[in-house]
Amino acid sequence: MVSSSEDRRHAREEAAAGVPFVVIPDTPSVLVTVTDSAFREVAHAMGTIDTTLPPGIYRIEQRFGGEVDSRFVEVGTEPFTERLALPRMPTPTPVEGTPTTREDHRAAAQRWSTHVTHGAGTPTLMVLIRNLRRGWQLDPYALEVAGEDGTPVDGGAGGWEPSGGEEWSAWSGELPPGGYRLRLRREPADGLPLAQALHVLEGWTTLVFVSNGPQGPQPQFASIQMVRQGAGWESKDRTLGLALEAALSGLRQGIDLVSTRQLVELLDAKTLNPFMGIIGAHALLLHPVPDLERIGTLVGNLVHEAPHHPDIAALSTRIGEPVAPVVSPPMLAASCRLLVKADSVDPGVLQDGSVAENVAEHLVGRGVWTTWVEQERVPIGAGARDAFHIPAQRSRETDPVDRVQRYVMDIASVEDKTVDDVLSSLEPKDLCRRTGLPHKAVDKAIEQLRHPEGE
């Protein structure tokens, strides 16, 4: 007969070898890391951790969308299971279960994605500004929707529908298919007249959710979705909404933050929301060895669902498919970079003289969305609220041709070479790649370097 002391000894020996240790986060796109009392990493995974660990004190850390949450736990001789609540991550979209969602915000999104605040018809574009924290001042007319040529199309302040308090402000209207701009109505504090690319497709509604921070609207952190025109936004699919937020966070950081399960959900949603599929494709491209065959199948499906979308054209270039000259800028900065790279190899991918080419020449790094410095803005009204006018001005800092020339001259100075020697050693496509500029600006810079004015 085995004594109780021997039972306890066997239990201690088994525990020392490891007891079941399970951590279950609220969503599979959470990066979970476990460290022991000596701060050594003992386990990590995207989503659930299921392993064995010896008894002791452990630190469980979870990361999601830039937010970090941690806790200490004690593991004894019994199996250990811990469920993790989602880190309190603010999201521009009023996703259920997140700390910044509000019933009135969800109601506003549902209403104004099917009803217009400006003009008549059924919306093809909706912009919803949400105050994520009570007490922050929200200017309901802070943003402006403009056409591809920079002319405002939102009807001014009268085209927007603000809430009764400083909670949200919405704009929606039935716009023709094509490219549009989202920008601040009044001059920003830093003086940079920035614009952000939007795109409207026939038969679809583009939904733009913008958070309002202590300094005003933050379009660089926006979330964008697409739904069938007239269908309206739905808040029910929390898992899919969180998958999108995780994917966007990954694009901002340049790392893959989407679990396999959530990636499948994003890609399966492509027939309902093509932009989910576009985001999913870019998430696939973040993998160390992208599955180009899978991306090719996905792009084929997206072309069927949303033809002529510049972001889909950009993805097509990544898998070597020919595309028609792109005239409108894509919404994602990653897509814009793909188009610039393709244009360096095959000049004309970005149509010469197009808005897409101009945007690529003046691209700035502001989050995941295609954002650029507008070189001129038309007057947008006589009222004090609308009195924002930026004259046409091309400084050395923003002139793409000058940027290329300075880059070449810097190389010549560092390597003690002539400019002609540097140009002979670099192909134009290499200069495009190194400067991140389309071929037209590079070609013009090379021509001016080889044949300076006055010579």
Short mmCIF file of C-alpha atoms in Angstrom, two decimals:
data_model
loop_
_atom_site.label_atom_id
_atom_site.label_comp_id
_atom_site.label_asym_id
_atom_site.label_seq_id
_atom_site.Cartn_x
_atom_site.Cartn_y
_atom_site.Cartn_z
CA MET A 1 0.00 0.00 0.00
CA VAL A 2 1.39 3.41 -1.01
CA SER A 3 1.63 5.96 1.83
CA SER A 4 0.20 9.47 1.62
CA SER A 5 3.74 10.87 1.87
CA GLU A 6 4.73 8.93 -1.24
CA ASP A 7 1.61 10.28 -3.02
CA ARG A 8 2.66 13.80 -2.19
CA ARG A 9 6.24 13.11 -3.36
CA HIS A 10 4.98 11.75 -6.69
CA ALA A 11 2.69 14.78 -7.08
CA ARG A 12 5.61 17.13 -6.46
CA GLU A 13 7.77 15.29 -8.99
CA GLU A 14 5.02 15.42 -11.62
CA ALA A 15 4.43 19.09 -10.94
CA ALA A 16 8.15 19.84 -11.26
CA ALA A 17 8.04 18.22 -14.70
CA GLY A 18 5.21 20.56 -15.63
CA VAL A 19 1.49 21.06 -15.12
CA PRO A 20 -1.00 21.99 -17.86
CA PHE A 21 -0.84 25.75 -18.47
CA VAL A 22 -3.51 27.31 -20.69
CA VAL A 23 -4.03 31.01 -21.47
CA ILE A 24 -7.06 31.98 -23.56
CA PRO A 25 -7.24 35.60 -24.82
CA ASP A 26 -10.50 37.25 -25.77
CA THR A 27 -9.54 37.37 -29.45
CA PRO A 28 -7.03 35.26 -31.44
CA SER A 29 -5.10 38.30 -32.70
CA VAL A 30 -3.60 38.99 -29.27
CA LEU A 31 0.13 38.32 -28.94
CA VAL A 32 0.60 36.55 -25.61
CA THR A 33 4.00 36.21 -23.92
CA VAL A 34 4.75 34.35 -20.67
CA THR A 35 7.94 34.95 -18.64
CA ASP A 36 9.10 33.25 -15.45
CA SER A 37 10.34 34.78 -12.19
CA ALA A 38 13.81 35.20 -13.72
CA PHE A 39 12.26 37.19 -16.63
CA ARG A 40 12.98 34.39 -19.11
CA GLU A 41 10.43 33.88 -21.87
CA VAL A 42 8.87 30.44 -21.49
CA ALA A 43 5.99 30.65 -23.98
CA HIS A 44 4.51 32.95 -26.60
CA ALA A 45 1.83 32.69 -29.27
CA MET A 46 -0.73 34.59 -31.29
CA GLY A 47 -3.89 33.63 -29.45
CA THR A 48 -4.22 30.68 -27.06
CA ILE A 49 -1.20 29.22 -25.27
CA ASP A 50 -1.47 25.53 -24.34
CA THR A 51 1.68 24.13 -22.76
CA THR A 52 3.09 22.73 -19.51
CA LEU A 53 5.09 24.70 -16.94
CA PRO A 54 6.52 23.89 -13.53
CA PRO A 55 4.92 25.58 -10.49
CA GLY A 56 6.02 29.14 -9.86
CA ILE A 57 5.27 32.83 -10.45
CA TYR A 58 4.75 33.93 -14.05
CA ARG A 59 4.06 37.15 -15.87
CA ILE A 60 1.47 37.03 -18.66
CA GLU A 61 1.65 39.90 -21.18
CA GLN A 62 -0.77 40.48 -24.03
CA ARG A 63 -0.40 42.96 -26.88
CA PHE A 64 -3.17 44.03 -29.21
CA GLY A 65 -3.38 47.03 -31.50
CA GLY A 66 -0.52 48.83 -29.79
CA GLU A 67 -1.97 48.31 -26.30
CA VAL A 68 -0.16 46.23 -23.66
CA ASP A 69 -1.65 44.55 -20.60
CA SER A 70 0.17 42.33 -18.10
CA ARG A 71 -0.46 40.43 -14.89
CA PHE A 72 1.35 38.09 -12.49
CA VAL A 73 -0.07 34.66 -11.75
CA GLU A 74 0.90 31.81 -9.48
CA VAL A 75 0.94 28.26 -10.84
CA GLY A 76 0.62 25.44 -8.32
CA THR A 77 0.37 21.68 -8.73
CA GLU A 78 -3.09 21.79 -10.31
CA PRO A 79 -3.80 22.51 -14.02
CA PHE A 80 -3.83 26.26 -14.65
CA THR A 81 -6.24 28.10 -16.96
CA GLU A 82 -6.47 31.88 -17.36
CA ARG A 83 -8.87 33.83 -19.55
CA LEU A 84 -7.69 37.26 -20.65
CA ALA A 85 -10.02 40.18 -21.24
CA LEU A 86 -9.20 42.23 -24.34
CA PRO A 87 -6.77 45.11 -23.62
CA ARG A 88 -8.61 48.40 -23.48
CA MET A 89 -7.82 49.49 -27.02
CA PRO A 90 -9.66 52.49 -28.47
CA THR A 91 -10.94 51.81 -31.98
CA PRO A 92 -12.18 54.34 -34.55
CA THR A 93 -14.96 51.91 -35.50
CA PRO A 94 -17.59 51.47 -32.76
CA VAL A 95 -16.91 47.73 -32.43
CA GLU A 96 -18.96 46.06 -29.73
CA GLY A 97 -16.93 45.02 -26.69
CA THR A 98 -14.27 47.72 -27.06
CA PRO A 99 -13.92 50.42 -24.40
CA THR A 100 -14.77 53.27 -26.77
CA THR A 101 -17.95 51.94 -28.32
CA ARG A 102 -21.22 53.74 -27.64
CA GLU A 103 -24.76 52.79 -28.55
CA ASP A 104 -25.43 56.24 -30.02
CA HIS A 105 -22.24 55.98 -32.11
CA ARG A 106 -23.32 52.62 -33.51
CA ALA A 107 -26.78 54.03 -34.24
CA ALA A 108 -25.21 57.01 -36.06
CA ALA A 109 -23.05 54.70 -38.18
CA GLN A 110 -26.03 52.56 -39.11
CA ARG A 111 -28.25 55.54 -39.97
CA TRP A 112 -25.80 57.65 -41.96
CA SER A 113 -24.44 54.71 -43.93
CA THR A 114 -27.92 54.40 -45.48
CA HIS A 115 -29.15 58.04 -45.39
CA VAL A 116 -27.44 61.14 -46.77
CA THR A 117 -26.58 64.25 -44.79
CA HIS A 118 -25.88 66.17 -48.00
CA GLY A 119 -27.80 66.07 -51.27
CA ALA A 120 -30.12 63.24 -52.20
CA GLY A 121 -29.92 59.52 -52.92
CA THR A 122 -28.19 56.64 -51.16
CA PRO A 123 -24.69 57.22 -49.74
CA THR A 124 -21.60 56.00 -51.55
CA LEU A 125 -19.35 57.64 -48.95
CA MET A 126 -19.78 58.16 -45.21
CA VAL A 127 -17.38 59.85 -42.80
CA LEU A 128 -18.11 59.52 -39.08
CA ILE A 129 -16.02 61.43 -36.51
CA ARG A 130 -16.31 59.90 -33.03
CA ASN A 131 -15.31 61.40 -29.71
CA LEU A 132 -13.53 58.58 -27.87
CA ARG A 133 -13.46 60.32 -24.50
CA ARG A 134 -15.97 62.57 -22.85
CA GLY A 135 -14.73 66.09 -22.34
CA TRP A 136 -12.64 66.32 -25.49
CA GLN A 137 -13.81 69.16 -27.71
CA LEU A 138 -15.16 67.99 -31.04
CA ASP A 139 -15.45 70.44 -33.91
CA PRO A 140 -18.24 68.85 -36.00
CA TYR A 141 -17.07 70.67 -39.12
CA ALA A 142 -13.32 70.05 -38.75
CA LEU A 143 -13.01 67.72 -41.74
CA GLU A 144 -13.76 68.34 -45.40
CA VAL A 145 -14.45 65.98 -48.29
CA ALA A 146 -13.05 67.18 -51.62
CA GLY A 147 -13.00 65.82 -55.14
CA GLU A 148 -9.88 64.54 -56.84
CA ASP A 149 -9.11 68.03 -58.14
CA GLY A 150 -9.32 69.50 -54.62
CA THR A 151 -12.74 71.12 -55.01
CA PRO A 152 -14.92 70.59 -51.91
CA VAL A 153 -17.95 68.36 -52.47
CA ASP A 154 -19.37 68.11 -48.95
CA GLY A 155 -21.50 71.27 -49.01
CA GLY A 156 -19.44 72.99 -46.32
CA ALA A 157 -20.49 73.00 -42.69
CA GLY A 158 -24.14 72.72 -43.74
CA GLY A 159 -23.51 69.32 -45.28
CA TRP A 160 -22.53 67.72 -41.97
CA GLU A 161 -24.85 66.25 -39.34
CA PRO A 162 -23.52 66.82 -35.80
CA SER A 163 -24.89 65.10 -32.71
CA GLY A 164 -26.72 67.11 -30.07
CA GLY A 165 -23.57 67.23 -27.92
CA GLU A 166 -19.90 66.86 -28.74
CA GLU A 167 -20.15 63.10 -29.32
CA TRP A 168 -20.01 62.56 -33.08
CA SER A 169 -20.40 64.25 -36.45
CA ALA A 170 -21.32 62.57 -39.72
CA TRP A 171 -21.18 63.33 -43.41
CA SER A 172 -22.65 61.11 -46.09
CA GLY A 173 -23.56 61.63 -49.69
CA GLU A 174 -24.05 59.91 -53.02
CA LEU A 175 -20.87 60.70 -54.93
CA PRO A 176 -19.91 59.44 -58.40
CA PRO A 177 -17.27 56.69 -58.56
CA GLY A 178 -13.67 57.89 -58.39
CA GLY A 179 -11.05 59.37 -56.14
CA TYR A 180 -11.67 61.86 -53.32
CA ARG A 181 -9.75 63.62 -50.57
CA LEU A 182 -10.28 63.90 -46.84
CA ARG A 183 -8.57 66.83 -45.16
CA LEU A 184 -8.83 69.40 -42.40
CA ARG A 185 -11.10 72.29 -43.26
CA ARG A 186 -9.00 74.83 -41.38
CA GLU A 187 -5.25 75.33 -41.41
CA PRO A 188 -3.56 72.70 -39.19
CA ALA A 189 -1.30 73.71 -36.33
CA ASP A 190 1.84 72.56 -38.15
CA GLY A 191 0.87 74.45 -41.31
CA LEU A 192 1.13 71.36 -43.54
CA PRO A 193 -1.84 71.11 -45.92
CA LEU A 194 -2.24 67.32 -45.85
CA ALA A 195 -4.85 65.29 -47.69
CA GLN A 196 -5.79 61.62 -47.40
CA ALA A 197 -6.94 59.49 -50.33
CA LEU A 198 -10.44 58.02 -50.47
CA HIS A 199 -12.05 56.00 -53.24
CA VAL A 200 -15.66 55.38 -54.20
CA LEU A 201 -16.77 52.40 -56.29
CA GLU A 202 -20.02 52.06 -58.17
CA GLY A 203 -22.52 50.01 -56.16
CA TRP A 204 -20.55 50.29 -52.92
CA THR A 205 -20.43 52.60 -49.90
CA THR A 206 -17.02 53.51 -48.50
CA LEU A 207 -17.24 53.95 -44.71
CA VAL A 208 -14.60 56.07 -42.96
CA PHE A 209 -14.46 56.04 -39.15
CA VAL A 210 -12.31 58.79 -37.64
CA SER A 211 -11.48 59.14 -33.96
CA ASN A 212 -11.43 62.56 -32.32
CA GLY A 213 -8.50 63.16 -29.98
CA PRO A 214 -7.50 66.00 -27.65
CA GLN A 215 -6.17 67.98 -30.64
CA GLY A 216 -9.10 67.21 -32.94
CA PRO A 217 -9.89 64.58 -35.60
CA GLN A 218 -7.19 61.98 -36.33
CA PRO A 219 -7.79 60.77 -39.91
CA GLN A 220 -4.34 59.14 -39.96
CA PHE A 221 -5.70 56.54 -37.51
CA ALA A 222 -8.98 56.00 -39.35
CA SER A 223 -10.60 52.65 -40.07
CA ILE A 224 -12.15 52.15 -43.51
CA GLN A 225 -14.67 49.56 -44.66
CA MET A 226 -16.89 48.98 -47.68
CA VAL A 227 -20.45 47.68 -47.85
CA ARG A 228 -22.94 47.26 -50.65
CA GLN A 229 -24.67 50.54 -51.38
CA GLY A 230 -27.85 50.69 -49.34
CA ALA A 231 -26.90 47.77 -47.06
CA GLY A 232 -25.53 49.96 -44.27
CA TRP A 233 -22.94 49.27 -41.61
CA GLU A 234 -23.49 46.44 -39.13
CA SER A 235 -21.93 46.26 -35.67
CA LYS A 236 -22.80 42.64 -34.93
CA ASP A 237 -19.62 40.92 -36.15
CA ARG A 238 -17.26 41.81 -33.31
CA THR A 239 -14.64 39.20 -34.27
CA LEU A 240 -14.35 40.53 -37.81
CA GLY A 241 -14.17 44.12 -36.59
CA LEU A 242 -11.34 43.24 -34.21
CA ALA A 243 -9.56 41.33 -36.99
CA LEU A 244 -9.59 44.48 -39.12
CA GLU A 245 -8.25 46.62 -36.26
CA ALA A 246 -5.48 44.07 -35.63
CA ALA A 247 -4.54 44.01 -39.32
CA LEU A 248 -4.41 47.82 -39.51
CA SER A 249 -2.26 47.93 -36.37
CA GLY A 250 0.07 45.41 -38.00
CA LEU A 251 0.36 47.54 -41.14
CA ARG A 252 1.20 50.58 -39.00
CA GLN A 253 3.99 48.66 -37.29
CA GLY A 254 5.09 46.64 -40.32
CA ILE A 255 4.53 43.31 -38.57
CA ASP A 256 1.97 40.55 -38.91
CA LEU A 257 -0.51 40.82 -36.03
CA VAL A 258 -3.31 38.75 -37.55
CA SER A 259 -3.82 35.16 -36.49
CA THR A 260 -4.46 32.49 -39.10
CA ARG A 261 -8.06 32.23 -37.94
CA GLN A 262 -8.69 35.95 -38.23
CA LEU A 263 -6.89 36.14 -41.58
CA VAL A 264 -9.27 33.49 -42.91
CA GLU A 265 -12.19 35.58 -41.63
CA LEU A 266 -10.85 38.69 -43.36
CA LEU A 267 -10.42 36.86 -46.65
CA ASP A 268 -13.78 35.11 -46.38
CA ALA A 269 -15.39 38.54 -45.89
CA LYS A 270 -14.14 39.80 -49.25
CA THR A 271 -17.48 39.22 -50.99
CA LEU A 272 -19.25 41.35 -48.40
CA ASN A 273 -16.53 43.92 -47.84
CA PRO A 274 -13.79 44.08 -50.52
CA PHE A 275 -11.65 46.35 -48.41
CA MET A 276 -11.39 43.59 -45.80
CA GLY A 277 -9.92 41.44 -48.57
CA ILE A 278 -7.47 44.21 -49.54
CA ILE A 279 -6.33 44.53 -45.93
CA GLY A 280 -6.07 40.74 -45.70
CA ALA A 281 -3.87 40.62 -48.81
CA HIS A 282 -1.51 43.22 -47.34
CA ALA A 283 -1.42 41.20 -44.11
CA LEU A 284 -0.31 38.21 -46.20
CA LEU A 285 2.45 40.34 -47.73
CA LEU A 286 3.83 41.00 -44.23
CA HIS A 287 4.78 37.33 -43.96
CA PRO A 288 8.55 36.68 -44.38
CA VAL A 289 7.76 34.52 -47.44
CA PRO A 290 4.44 35.72 -48.87
CA ASP A 291 2.20 33.10 -50.47
CA LEU A 292 1.92 34.80 -53.86
CA GLU A 293 -0.27 32.03 -55.26
CA ARG A 294 -2.82 32.59 -52.52
CA ILE A 295 -2.57 36.34 -52.97
CA GLY A 296 -3.11 35.88 -56.71
CA THR A 297 -6.31 33.93 -56.12
CA LEU A 298 -7.48 36.59 -53.68
CA VAL A 299 -6.71 39.43 -56.09
CA GLY A 300 -8.63 37.65 -58.84
CA ASN A 301 -11.68 37.48 -56.57
CA LEU A 302 -11.30 41.12 -55.58
CA VAL A 303 -11.09 42.26 -59.21
CA HIS A 304 -14.37 40.47 -59.82
CA GLU A 305 -16.01 42.17 -56.82
CA ALA A 306 -14.49 45.64 -57.13
CA PRO A 307 -12.93 46.31 -60.55
CA HIS A 308 -10.96 49.52 -61.15
CA HIS A 309 -10.03 49.97 -57.49
CA PRO A 310 -6.46 51.42 -57.30
CA ASP A 311 -5.57 49.35 -54.22
CA ILE A 312 -6.44 46.18 -56.13
CA ALA A 313 -4.40 47.38 -59.10
CA ALA A 314 -1.45 47.82 -56.72
CA LEU A 315 -1.83 44.27 -55.43
CA SER A 316 -2.00 43.03 -59.04
CA THR A 317 1.42 44.54 -59.74
CA ARG A 318 2.86 42.64 -56.78
CA ILE A 319 1.95 39.31 -58.37
CA GLY A 320 3.13 40.39 -61.82
CA GLU A 321 -0.26 41.00 -63.40
CA PRO A 322 -0.55 43.82 -65.97
CA VAL A 323 -2.76 46.75 -64.99
CA ALA A 324 -4.27 49.69 -66.81
CA PRO A 325 -2.57 53.03 -66.04
CA VAL A 326 -3.62 54.11 -62.54
CA VAL A 327 -5.03 57.64 -62.37
CA SER A 328 -6.39 57.81 -58.81
CA PRO A 329 -4.27 57.25 -55.69
CA PRO A 330 -4.96 54.12 -53.64
CA MET A 331 -6.20 54.49 -50.08
CA LEU A 332 -3.42 52.44 -48.45
CA ALA A 333 0.11 53.84 -48.34
CA ALA A 334 1.41 50.26 -48.80
CA SER A 335 -0.53 50.12 -52.08
CA CYS A 336 0.96 53.43 -53.16
CA ARG A 337 4.46 52.11 -52.55
CA LEU A 338 3.67 49.02 -54.64
CA LEU A 339 2.54 51.26 -57.52
CA VAL A 340 5.67 53.42 -57.30
CA LYS A 341 7.84 50.31 -57.43
CA ALA A 342 5.92 48.97 -60.42
CA ASP A 343 6.15 52.37 -62.15
CA SER A 344 9.94 52.34 -61.77
CA VAL A 345 10.13 49.04 -63.68
CA ASP A 346 7.30 49.73 -66.11
CA PRO A 347 6.96 53.51 -66.59
CA GLY A 348 3.34 54.46 -67.06
CA VAL A 349 1.80 52.25 -64.37
CA LEU A 350 1.13 55.59 -62.70
CA GLN A 351 -0.35 57.56 -65.58
CA ASP A 352 1.83 60.55 -66.42
CA GLY A 353 0.29 63.79 -65.19
CA SER A 354 -2.37 62.00 -63.14
CA VAL A 355 -3.41 62.73 -59.60
CA ALA A 356 -1.99 59.33 -58.61
CA GLU A 357 1.44 60.32 -59.89
CA ASN A 358 1.29 63.74 -58.21
CA VAL A 359 0.30 62.15 -54.90
CA ALA A 360 3.14 59.62 -55.12
CA GLU A 361 5.59 62.50 -55.60
CA HIS A 362 4.46 64.22 -52.41
CA LEU A 363 3.71 61.24 -50.17
CA VAL A 364 4.34 61.64 -46.44
CA GLY A 365 4.42 59.02 -43.71
CA ARG A 366 1.25 59.49 -41.66
CA GLY A 367 -0.09 56.10 -40.61
CA VAL A 368 -1.31 53.41 -42.99
CA TRP A 369 -3.27 55.67 -45.34
CA THR A 370 -2.04 57.42 -48.48
CA THR A 371 -1.39 60.96 -47.24
CA TRP A 372 0.35 63.71 -49.14
CA VAL A 373 1.18 67.41 -49.00
CA GLU A 374 -1.22 69.29 -51.25
CA GLN A 375 0.67 71.75 -53.38
CA GLU A 376 -2.27 74.07 -53.70
CA ARG A 377 -5.75 74.40 -52.31
CA VAL A 378 -8.60 76.28 -53.86
CA PRO A 379 -10.48 78.85 -51.72
CA ILE A 380 -13.31 77.04 -49.98
CA GLY A 381 -15.73 79.75 -48.99
CA ALA A 382 -16.00 83.25 -47.69
CA GLY A 383 -17.11 82.41 -44.17
CA ALA A 384 -14.71 82.68 -41.24
CA ARG A 385 -15.05 78.94 -40.58
CA ASP A 386 -14.13 78.11 -44.16
CA ALA A 387 -11.40 80.70 -44.73
CA PHE A 388 -8.53 78.27 -45.39
CA HIS A 389 -6.46 78.98 -48.47
CA ILE A 390 -2.97 77.61 -49.22
CA PRO A 391 -1.30 79.18 -52.27
CA ALA A 392 0.60 77.04 -54.77
CA GLN A 393 4.13 76.67 -53.49
CA ARG A 394 6.87 74.20 -54.30
CA SER A 395 9.65 74.43 -51.72
CA ARG A 396 12.93 72.54 -51.95
CA GLU A 397 11.70 70.23 -49.21
CA THR A 398 8.63 69.08 -51.13
CA ASP A 399 9.84 69.32 -54.75
CA PRO A 400 10.35 65.70 -55.84
CA VAL A 401 12.78 66.64 -58.62
CA ASP A 402 14.94 68.54 -56.17
CA ARG A 403 14.84 65.58 -53.76
CA VAL A 404 16.27 63.27 -56.41
CA GLN A 405 18.94 65.79 -57.40
CA ARG A 406 20.05 66.29 -53.80
CA TYR A 407 20.17 62.52 -53.29
CA VAL A 408 22.46 62.07 -56.30
CA MET A 409 24.69 64.98 -55.29
CA ASP A 410 24.96 63.64 -51.73
CA ILE A 411 26.17 60.29 -53.10
CA ALA A 412 28.67 62.10 -55.33
CA SER A 413 29.99 64.05 -52.35
CA VAL A 414 30.28 61.05 -50.02
CA GLU A 415 31.88 58.76 -52.63
CA ASP A 416 34.02 61.55 -54.13
CA LYS A 417 32.57 61.02 -57.59
CA THR A 418 31.18 63.28 -60.26
CA VAL A 419 27.43 63.51 -60.72
CA ASP A 420 27.80 61.89 -64.17
CA ASP A 421 29.66 58.95 -62.59
CA VAL A 422 26.86 58.45 -60.06
CA LEU A 423 24.20 58.61 -62.76
CA SER A 424 26.13 56.11 -64.88
CA SER A 425 26.27 53.66 -61.95
CA LEU A 426 22.56 53.89 -61.11
CA GLU A 427 19.69 52.89 -63.31
CA PRO A 428 16.59 55.13 -63.16
CA LYS A 429 14.60 52.30 -61.53
CA ASP A 430 17.21 52.17 -58.75
CA LEU A 431 16.78 55.88 -58.11
CA CYS A 432 13.01 55.39 -58.08
CA ARG A 433 13.35 52.62 -55.51
CA ARG A 434 15.81 54.52 -53.31
CA THR A 435 13.90 57.79 -53.31
CA GLY A 436 10.42 56.26 -53.32
CA LEU A 437 9.39 58.43 -56.26
CA PRO A 438 7.70 57.59 -59.60
CA HIS A 439 9.66 57.51 -62.83
CA LYS A 440 8.60 60.92 -64.17
CA ALA A 441 10.20 62.89 -61.31
CA VAL A 442 13.36 60.77 -61.51
CA ASP A 443 13.63 61.13 -65.30
CA LYS A 444 13.23 64.91 -65.04
CA ALA A 445 15.86 65.11 -62.29
CA ILE A 446 18.34 63.07 -64.33
CA GLU A 447 17.75 65.25 -67.39
CA GLN A 448 18.35 68.45 -65.39
CA LEU A 449 21.48 67.02 -63.76
CA ARG A 450 22.94 66.01 -67.10
CA HIS A 451 21.91 69.22 -68.87
CA PRO A 452 21.77 72.06 -66.31
CA GLU A 453 20.00 75.23 -67.36
CA GLY A 454 22.33 77.75 -68.94
CA GLU A 455 24.76 75.17 -70.26
#
